[in-house]
XYZ file of C-alpha atoms in Angstrom:
400
model
C 2.329 107.281 -79.418
C 0.964 108.608 -76.291
C 1.357 105.227 -74.386
C 5.159 105.449 -75.738
C 5.827 108.734 -75.293
C 4.462 108.386 -71.250
C 6.768 104.981 -70.910
C 9.921 106.891 -72.994
C 9.338 109.779 -70.672
C 9.333 107.332 -67.117
C 12.490 105.612 -68.072
C 14.373 109.150 -69.310
C 13.578 110.467 -65.263
C 14.324 107.155 -64.343
C 17.670 106.999 -65.560
C 18.330 110.694 -64.197
C 16.656 109.553 -60.933
C 19.581 106.793 -60.628
C 22.431 109.447 -61.732
C 21.474 111.713 -58.894
C 21.097 108.796 -56.515
C 24.992 107.724 -57.806
C 25.538 111.196 -56.405
C 25.197 110.316 -52.999
C 28.338 107.666 -53.248
C 30.277 110.607 -54.318
C 28.980 113.074 -51.390
C 29.921 109.880 -49.158
C 33.794 108.929 -50.584
C 34.569 113.068 -50.652
C 33.551 113.645 -47.325
C 35.231 110.129 -46.648
C 38.697 111.197 -48.572
C 38.370 114.888 -46.825
C 37.904 114.041 -42.969
C 40.516 112.415 -41.052
C 41.354 108.687 -40.675
C 39.085 108.325 -37.598
C 36.087 109.672 -38.927
C 35.919 107.656 -42.290
C 33.048 105.082 -41.463
C 30.840 107.709 -39.608
C 31.256 109.960 -43.524
C 30.021 106.567 -45.260
C 27.120 105.640 -42.563
C 25.873 109.307 -41.912
C 25.596 110.054 -45.933
C 23.082 106.250 -46.403
C 21.293 107.216 -43.271
C 20.272 110.843 -44.125
C 19.005 109.087 -48.053
C 17.193 106.985 -45.486
C 15.582 109.308 -43.337
C 15.353 112.056 -46.212
C 13.120 109.332 -48.359
C 10.417 108.872 -45.255
C 10.286 112.668 -44.685
C 9.600 113.759 -48.085
C 7.383 110.360 -48.821
C 4.937 111.431 -46.267
C 5.228 115.053 -45.890
C 7.722 116.848 -48.220
C 6.725 115.910 -51.617
C 2.654 116.963 -50.191
C 3.828 120.296 -49.265
C 6.101 121.167 -52.597
C 3.437 119.504 -55.361
C 0.162 118.474 -53.241
C 0.490 114.819 -54.160
C 0.572 111.777 -51.811
C 0.579 108.466 -51.846
C -2.240 107.662 -49.324
C -4.143 105.217 -51.545
C -4.214 101.478 -52.229
C -1.638 99.894 -54.040
C -4.288 99.178 -56.579
C -4.791 102.578 -57.354
C -1.095 103.767 -56.985
C -0.236 100.816 -60.297
C -2.791 102.498 -62.329
C -1.045 105.528 -62.030
C 1.389 106.676 -64.915
C 4.873 104.699 -64.220
C 6.121 108.738 -64.828
C 4.310 109.924 -61.823
C 5.937 107.466 -59.545
C 9.117 108.130 -60.940
C 8.832 111.846 -60.882
C 8.949 111.314 -57.234
C 12.130 109.255 -56.982
C 14.019 112.025 -59.354
C 12.746 114.842 -57.039
C 13.438 112.718 -53.707
C 17.107 112.371 -54.809
C 17.639 116.074 -55.179
C 15.688 116.536 -51.898
C 18.378 114.043 -50.055
C 21.412 116.455 -51.105
C 20.526 118.847 -48.667
C 21.121 116.780 -45.807
C 24.236 115.408 -47.970
C 25.665 118.773 -48.344
C 25.205 119.814 -44.916
C 27.096 116.670 -43.638
C 30.415 117.733 -44.997
C 30.019 121.015 -43.229
C 29.458 119.019 -39.410
C 31.745 116.672 -40.050
C 33.978 114.600 -37.133
C 32.655 116.216 -34.251
C 28.246 116.416 -34.778
C 26.229 114.063 -32.821
C 24.789 111.366 -35.156
C 20.925 111.034 -33.827
C 20.452 114.771 -33.978
C 21.850 115.713 -37.444
C 18.928 112.460 -38.411
C 16.203 114.906 -36.355
C 17.857 117.815 -38.609
C 17.545 115.845 -41.910
C 13.383 114.815 -41.366
C 12.724 118.467 -40.543
C 14.398 120.167 -43.337
C 13.517 117.616 -45.704
C 10.154 117.330 -44.722
C 9.033 121.093 -44.351
C 11.800 123.098 -45.150
C 13.185 122.614 -47.933
C 9.835 121.541 -49.973
C 8.501 124.881 -48.830
C 10.591 126.670 -50.967
C 11.306 124.098 -53.126
C 7.198 124.412 -54.156
C 7.326 128.125 -54.361
C 10.312 128.245 -57.283
C 9.169 124.950 -59.044
C 5.129 124.187 -58.166
C 3.855 128.373 -58.454
C 2.986 128.036 -54.296
C 2.308 131.073 -52.533
C 1.666 133.186 -55.268
C 5.704 133.638 -55.593
C 6.492 133.406 -58.928
C 3.469 135.314 -60.054
C 4.846 138.426 -57.366
C 8.249 138.205 -59.001
C 6.621 137.991 -62.622
C 4.353 141.175 -61.932
C 7.272 143.206 -59.841
C 10.320 142.670 -62.944
C 8.319 140.695 -65.617
C 10.146 137.331 -65.625
C 9.866 134.844 -63.109
C 13.224 133.580 -61.093
C 14.190 130.913 -63.247
C 16.611 127.851 -61.643
C 16.195 125.285 -64.275
C 18.214 122.596 -62.043
C 18.739 124.138 -58.660
C 21.464 126.282 -57.900
C 19.468 127.934 -55.381
C 16.931 125.448 -54.844
C 19.063 122.668 -53.642
C 22.784 123.895 -53.540
C 22.674 127.379 -52.024
C 19.849 126.261 -49.399
C 21.962 123.640 -48.630
C 25.059 125.752 -48.254
C 23.071 128.383 -46.087
C 21.461 126.026 -43.939
C 24.687 124.106 -43.368
C 26.902 127.592 -42.294
C 24.566 127.998 -39.166
C 24.912 124.552 -38.187
C 28.786 124.855 -38.476
C 28.593 127.997 -36.338
C 26.200 126.280 -33.486
C 28.331 123.640 -33.534
C 32.149 125.418 -33.271
C 35.314 123.949 -34.777
C 36.941 120.837 -34.178
C 39.126 120.550 -31.165
C 42.698 121.607 -31.952
C 41.807 123.307 -35.407
C 42.348 126.867 -34.000
C 44.623 127.684 -31.083
C 44.489 130.484 -28.597
C 47.836 131.744 -29.797
C 46.618 132.063 -33.516
C 47.801 128.968 -34.852
C 46.351 126.703 -37.471
C 46.705 122.866 -37.022
C 46.092 121.799 -40.610
C 43.730 118.662 -40.276
C 45.059 117.358 -43.820
C 42.672 114.828 -45.536
C 43.111 110.911 -44.776
C 42.596 109.926 -48.479
C 43.301 111.638 -51.560
C 42.099 109.243 -53.904
C 38.842 108.262 -52.085
C 38.531 112.477 -52.722
C 38.909 112.280 -56.182
C 36.522 109.227 -56.565
C 34.062 110.826 -55.141
C 34.501 114.269 -56.750
C 34.398 112.240 -60.017
C 31.213 110.350 -59.114
C 29.401 113.680 -58.453
C 30.681 115.102 -61.825
C 29.161 112.335 -63.821
C 25.967 112.141 -61.927
C 25.236 115.725 -62.758
C 24.917 115.512 -65.904
C 21.700 113.675 -64.902
C 21.314 116.275 -62.332
C 20.947 118.985 -64.863
C 20.089 117.256 -68.101
C 17.297 115.140 -66.687
C 15.893 118.292 -64.971
C 13.971 118.873 -68.535
C 11.973 115.962 -66.917
C 10.467 114.747 -70.226
C 12.322 113.609 -73.590
C 10.520 116.411 -75.605
C 11.899 119.118 -73.719
C 15.691 117.790 -73.243
C 18.526 119.925 -74.690
C 21.602 119.352 -75.413
C 22.911 123.078 -74.684
C 22.278 121.788 -70.730
C 24.785 118.800 -71.149
C 27.248 121.199 -72.944
C 27.020 123.792 -70.518
C 27.235 121.877 -67.905
C 31.069 120.531 -69.213
C 32.246 123.812 -69.881
C 31.103 124.907 -66.627
C 32.517 121.710 -64.897
C 36.176 122.709 -66.849
C 36.094 126.490 -66.354
C 35.613 125.487 -62.530
C 38.701 123.140 -62.502
C 40.729 125.005 -64.400
C 40.596 127.970 -62.189
C 40.538 126.448 -58.644
C 43.845 124.276 -59.865
C 45.410 127.721 -61.191
C 44.528 129.557 -57.977
C 44.790 126.674 -55.634
C 48.567 126.053 -56.661
C 47.874 122.577 -57.950
C 46.390 121.635 -54.532
C 44.387 118.636 -55.486
C 41.439 118.815 -52.788
C 40.875 122.794 -54.677
C 41.617 120.835 -58.130
C 38.766 118.222 -57.331
C 36.512 120.766 -55.985
C 36.859 123.203 -58.945
C 34.705 121.029 -60.990
C 31.941 121.083 -58.427
C 31.716 124.532 -58.130
C 31.557 125.150 -61.625
C 28.269 122.763 -62.168
C 26.642 124.482 -58.919
C 26.948 127.710 -60.281
C 25.520 126.746 -63.742
C 22.661 124.818 -62.625
C 20.599 127.829 -62.465
C 20.967 128.454 -66.168
C 22.608 125.740 -68.184
C 19.341 125.946 -70.322
C 19.676 129.485 -71.015
C 23.498 130.141 -71.555
C 25.481 130.330 -74.438
C 28.356 127.753 -73.522
C 31.346 130.560 -73.447
C 28.500 131.888 -70.777
C 28.680 129.014 -68.661
C 32.305 129.011 -68.855
C 33.074 132.236 -67.499
C 30.645 131.469 -64.767
C 32.209 127.956 -63.786
C 35.533 129.570 -63.924
C 34.226 132.201 -61.503
C 32.730 129.832 -59.371
C 36.026 127.924 -59.128
C 37.781 131.082 -58.121
C 35.097 131.980 -55.651
C 35.400 128.405 -53.819
C 39.312 128.893 -53.357
C 39.392 132.481 -52.309
C 36.136 132.053 -49.896
C 37.259 128.533 -48.448
C 41.355 129.974 -48.037
C 39.432 133.233 -46.210
C 36.947 131.192 -44.220
C 39.126 128.286 -42.997
C 42.364 130.818 -41.992
C 41.275 134.248 -41.664
C 37.522 133.356 -40.602
C 38.498 130.456 -38.764
C 34.976 128.917 -39.685
C 35.804 125.299 -39.704
C 33.820 123.972 -42.432
C 35.531 120.871 -42.933
C 34.300 119.818 -46.659
C 34.027 123.988 -47.590
C 30.230 123.575 -48.054
C 29.242 127.103 -47.446
C 31.661 128.429 -50.279
C 31.132 125.221 -52.472
C 27.605 125.122 -52.575
C 26.202 128.215 -50.273
C 28.020 131.104 -52.226
C 28.765 129.433 -55.864
C 24.838 128.294 -55.796
C 24.031 131.988 -55.004
C 26.581 133.209 -57.562
C 25.004 130.526 -60.313
C 21.472 132.266 -59.679
C 22.071 135.372 -60.141
C 24.457 134.681 -63.243
C 21.900 133.228 -65.058
C 20.390 136.614 -64.784
C 23.304 137.816 -66.886
C 24.772 135.251 -69.237
C 21.110 134.301 -69.965
C 20.646 137.657 -71.392
C 20.580 137.808 -75.386
C 22.856 140.631 -74.669
C 25.625 138.073 -73.440
C 24.533 135.256 -75.883
C 22.049 133.214 -73.615
C 18.372 132.733 -75.167
C 16.572 135.308 -73.119
C 13.609 135.543 -71.116
C 15.152 135.998 -68.320
C 15.123 138.944 -65.859
C 18.519 139.705 -63.450
C 16.500 141.545 -60.830
C 14.010 138.490 -60.695
C 17.282 136.177 -60.213
C 18.745 138.712 -57.260
C 14.961 138.373 -55.866
C 15.169 134.873 -55.913
C 18.283 134.081 -54.846
C 18.315 135.951 -51.768
C 14.724 134.403 -50.892
C 16.195 131.042 -50.963
C 19.355 132.282 -48.439
C 17.365 134.200 -46.446
C 14.944 131.110 -45.694
C 17.940 128.671 -45.536
C 19.519 130.449 -43.200
C 16.637 131.566 -40.888
C 15.734 127.479 -41.219
C 19.298 126.494 -40.514
C 19.264 128.735 -37.048
C 15.989 127.617 -36.079
C 16.430 124.125 -35.960
C 20.002 123.496 -35.321
C 19.804 125.971 -32.686
C 16.743 124.045 -31.026
C 18.538 120.786 -31.470
C 21.735 122.060 -29.422
C 19.439 123.280 -26.699
C 17.518 120.369 -26.605
C 20.143 117.425 -27.339
C 23.212 119.100 -28.014
C 24.862 118.813 -31.242
C 28.509 117.788 -30.873
C 30.265 115.028 -29.352
C 32.067 115.276 -26.405
C 35.555 116.121 -26.086
C 36.461 111.995 -25.191
C 34.522 111.442 -27.871
C 35.810 113.516 -31.101
C 39.382 112.696 -29.637
C 38.585 108.805 -30.239
C 36.922 109.682 -33.311
C 33.350 109.339 -34.792
C 33.798 105.667 -36.030
C 34.869 103.893 -32.546
C 32.801 107.021 -30.387
C 29.750 105.959 -32.675
C 29.893 103.038 -34.662
C 32.489 100.795 -32.667
C 34.542 100.007 -35.460
C 37.048 101.633 -37.494
C 37.624 101.722 -41.566
C 40.943 99.575 -41.293
C 41.475 96.095 -38.695
C 44.793 98.354 -37.080
C 42.877 99.051 -34.330
C 40.842 96.933 -31.877
C 36.985 97.889 -31.645
C 35.859 98.778 -28.109
C 32.687 97.945 -26.851
């Protein structure tokens, strides 16, 4: 029976790893559909290469930092380990690789390719696993300190803060350091729309992400015996809540409608194992509204050119989810309990601070050494031809 359980757990977490791996296709198509046509190939290649670099960084460095485990032994020794231990690395890698995938959407259409790959290696190899280990592996006495202070540990079941808020808050300084796409904002105050190039691909990307998210959330239990149907239902309700509020406040705009469910799913990750489904619906609805309001404010009032709105979607909705778990996880609000609002606030602010500082340092240094953005001519031509020497469709000749 022990062997059967080990095998079942390995299969369970392997299924989760595959579902979250598929989410990276969602990231790719969501970005492809949102950027202008001359940058579609770049979106596809960037997500793939970011995942490959993330794998190398996490395999050789990041996983050891977060969990104190490495793979520097013979294949014979590795083969003797349970399949579960090896597949768990795969599962957690897909989470780590979401960090550059999130950032990619914010810096789209004007970022150089190679400096971003360097940033990916540093972030996934060092920055993300540092905070991951603190929250999910009791490192540096962080959780013990929070529990001594508040009575409970910081709770982030599936990564509202560890993954999404960190990714969004790393992306913000990168976006600011890059500056807006040329022609997006004029000196006389006019705003050029730069509309999405392909709404069907945008929708496809959102659907792939939403479906894969049930692996992201439910399989975060990591073993079959700890799986909870409550997580699945709460994820569903948050997705629906985010969809409805984003659709309503976004006045039927398809971009808002399809990012709304993602906002809800981002926010519910932290407390999806504690909340009542009604609480998840409220949290998801609040996240959908927050995304629409802040995306509009960021783009039109503050003139920050966050192409896919990754700071509002992941940075702000992720932080909302971390804090909301401390409210709707309480028994008074229908939750299971065993959670502290103060602990959630401290943990969320810690993730935001670490991510914002790391993003500023990493992208600031890269800007000084290599530069971050394409030249004016390259940006005008588009990243597809400037970097990859080919367009997404054959209506333009390739240039060499």
